[in-house]
Amino acid sequence: MIKINGEIVEVNKFPDGTPRINLDTTDIEERKYNNCSYIFIEWFYESNDELFYLLLIKRHLEKYFMNMAYFLFMPYVSNGRMDRTKHDYEVFTLKYFCDFINSLNFEVVYILDAHSDVSTALLNNCIHLNPKEYIEEAIKSLPENLVLYFPDAG
């Protein structure tokens, strides 16, 4: 799911699967912080299709909101589990994913779940937020016999 300034962007599809996104820019208000005008985009990962939608949405916004700072909140870093390769035949999907996000030229990319330091190293202008409050809130809703397991350094 993708949101702009807190509003969900509806993505419909034509019968052939082509995305149909209606994005009325008159409903989008630029935000201000320290004399900086910006638009805040949130991407709550559901599928890799959304990566393409993010490109389409960002380019559409740039057409109408020039000289604007764009911030991306991406709590989950898709492809973060493929943070290294051991063989030449393995595709370094995290690197190429980050290259794509970097090509969109966000002023800042905020993340919560980087999986490893490789994600934060590969993303330009990346701020890795502390997920502590989100984890604590999730734990409150779980049974008391809870075990947290972290399989690697991430």
mmCIF file of C-alpha atoms in Angstrom, residues 37-131:
data_model
loop_
_atom_site.group_PDB
_atom_site.id
_atom_site.type_symbol
_atom_site.label_atom_id
_atom_site.label_comp_id
_atom_site.label_asym_id
_atom_site.label_seq_id
_atom_site.Cartn_x
_atom_site.Cartn_y
_atom_site.Cartn_z
ATOM 1 C CA SER A 37 8.152 22.269 1.084
ATOM 2 C CA TYR A 38 7.817 18.510 0.937
ATOM 3 C CA ILE A 39 5.557 15.581 0.155
ATOM 4 C CA PHE A 40 5.614 12.514 2.389
ATOM 5 C CA ILE A 41 5.204 9.143 0.685
ATOM 6 C CA GLU A 42 4.702 5.956 2.689
ATOM 7 C CA TRP A 43 5.161 2.493 1.232
ATOM 8 C CA PHE A 44 3.823 -0.396 3.296
ATOM 9 C CA TYR A 45 5.139 -3.318 1.270
ATOM 10 C CA GLU A 46 2.589 -5.851 0.081
ATOM 11 C CA SER A 47 4.140 -6.934 -3.232
ATOM 12 C CA ASN A 48 6.927 -6.136 -5.651
ATOM 13 C CA ASP A 49 4.317 -4.671 -8.041
ATOM 14 C CA GLU A 50 4.265 -1.634 -5.777
ATOM 15 C CA LEU A 51 7.849 -0.804 -6.699
ATOM 16 C CA PHE A 52 6.621 0.091 -10.183
ATOM 17 C CA TYR A 53 3.632 1.967 -8.753
ATOM 18 C CA LEU A 54 6.034 3.994 -6.605
ATOM 19 C CA LEU A 55 7.915 5.031 -9.736
ATOM 20 C CA LEU A 56 4.710 6.023 -11.538
ATOM 21 C CA ILE A 57 3.372 7.976 -8.556
ATOM 22 C CA LYS A 58 6.634 9.800 -7.886
ATOM 23 C CA ARG A 59 7.067 10.815 -11.532
ATOM 24 C CA HIS A 60 3.453 12.012 -11.687
ATOM 25 C CA LEU A 61 3.909 14.126 -8.557
ATOM 26 C CA GLU A 62 7.135 15.642 -9.898
ATOM 27 C CA LYS A 63 5.223 16.815 -12.952
ATOM 28 C CA TYR A 64 2.955 18.967 -10.762
ATOM 29 C CA PHE A 65 5.140 19.655 -7.727
ATOM 30 C CA MET A 66 8.507 20.824 -8.990
ATOM 31 C CA ASN A 67 11.230 22.029 -6.630
ATOM 32 C CA MET A 68 9.741 19.927 -3.891
ATOM 33 C CA ALA A 69 11.457 17.653 -1.392
ATOM 34 C CA TYR A 70 10.129 14.104 -1.363
ATOM 35 C CA PHE A 71 10.443 11.900 1.703
ATOM 36 C CA LEU A 72 9.861 8.137 1.677
ATOM 37 C CA PHE A 73 8.849 6.117 4.724
ATOM 38 C CA MET A 74 9.472 2.485 3.893
ATOM 39 C CA PRO A 75 9.243 0.505 7.136
ATOM 40 C CA TYR A 76 10.136 -2.797 5.465
ATOM 41 C CA VAL A 77 13.082 -3.029 3.084
ATOM 42 C CA SER A 78 11.989 -5.441 0.407
ATOM 43 C CA ASN A 79 14.757 -7.755 -0.807
ATOM 44 C CA GLY A 80 16.714 -7.079 2.390
ATOM 45 C CA ARG A 81 17.223 -10.780 2.997
ATOM 46 C CA MET A 82 19.357 -11.039 -0.152
ATOM 47 C CA ASP A 83 22.024 -8.777 1.360
ATOM 48 C CA ARG A 84 25.048 -10.590 -0.032
ATOM 49 C CA THR A 85 26.025 -13.017 -2.726
ATOM 50 C CA LYS A 86 28.455 -15.900 -2.486
ATOM 51 C CA HIS A 87 28.474 -17.022 -6.119
ATOM 52 C CA ASP A 88 28.588 -15.234 -9.457
ATOM 53 C CA TYR A 89 25.285 -16.797 -10.508
ATOM 54 C CA GLU A 90 23.386 -15.241 -7.551
ATOM 55 C CA VAL A 91 21.508 -12.027 -8.308
ATOM 56 C CA PHE A 92 22.197 -9.324 -5.707
ATOM 57 C CA THR A 93 18.545 -8.274 -5.523
ATOM 58 C CA LEU A 94 18.993 -5.935 -2.542
ATOM 59 C CA LYS A 95 21.592 -3.878 -4.398
ATOM 60 C CA TYR A 96 19.425 -3.507 -7.476
ATOM 61 C CA PHE A 97 16.360 -2.747 -5.366
ATOM 62 C CA CYS A 98 18.296 0.003 -3.562
ATOM 63 C CA ASP A 99 19.640 1.311 -6.887
ATOM 64 C CA PHE A 100 16.042 1.662 -8.046
ATOM 65 C CA ILE A 101 14.941 3.504 -4.871
ATOM 66 C CA ASN A 102 18.018 5.737 -5.150
ATOM 67 C CA SER A 103 17.104 6.578 -8.753
ATOM 68 C CA LEU A 104 13.883 8.159 -7.451
ATOM 69 C CA ASN A 105 15.985 10.786 -5.636
ATOM 70 C CA PHE A 106 14.231 10.980 -2.296
ATOM 71 C CA GLU A 107 15.488 13.642 0.076
ATOM 72 C CA VAL A 108 15.319 11.096 2.913
ATOM 73 C CA VAL A 109 14.363 7.416 3.055
ATOM 74 C CA TYR A 110 13.158 6.345 6.499
ATOM 75 C CA ILE A 111 13.211 2.621 7.294
ATOM 76 C CA LEU A 112 12.409 0.431 10.304
ATOM 77 C CA ASP A 113 13.374 -3.092 9.251
ATOM 78 C CA ALA A 114 16.690 -3.015 7.445
ATOM 79 C CA HIS A 115 17.435 -6.689 8.156
ATOM 80 C CA SER A 116 21.159 -5.833 8.035
ATOM 81 C CA ASP A 117 23.506 -2.873 7.747
ATOM 82 C CA VAL A 118 23.877 -3.610 4.039
ATOM 83 C CA SER A 119 20.435 -2.080 3.377
ATOM 84 C CA THR A 120 21.296 1.184 5.094
ATOM 85 C CA ALA A 121 24.664 1.297 3.351
ATOM 86 C CA LEU A 122 23.105 0.858 -0.095
ATOM 87 C CA LEU A 123 20.224 3.344 0.318
ATOM 88 C CA ASN A 124 21.067 6.997 -0.221
ATOM 89 C CA ASN A 125 19.924 9.479 2.449
ATOM 90 C CA CYS A 126 18.739 6.610 4.634
ATOM 91 C CA ILE A 127 17.662 7.040 8.239
ATOM 92 C CA HIS A 128 17.156 3.794 10.124
ATOM 93 C CA LEU A 129 14.498 4.525 12.738
ATOM 94 C CA ASN A 130 14.388 2.612 15.993
ATOM 95 C CA PRO A 131 11.538 0.074 15.835
#
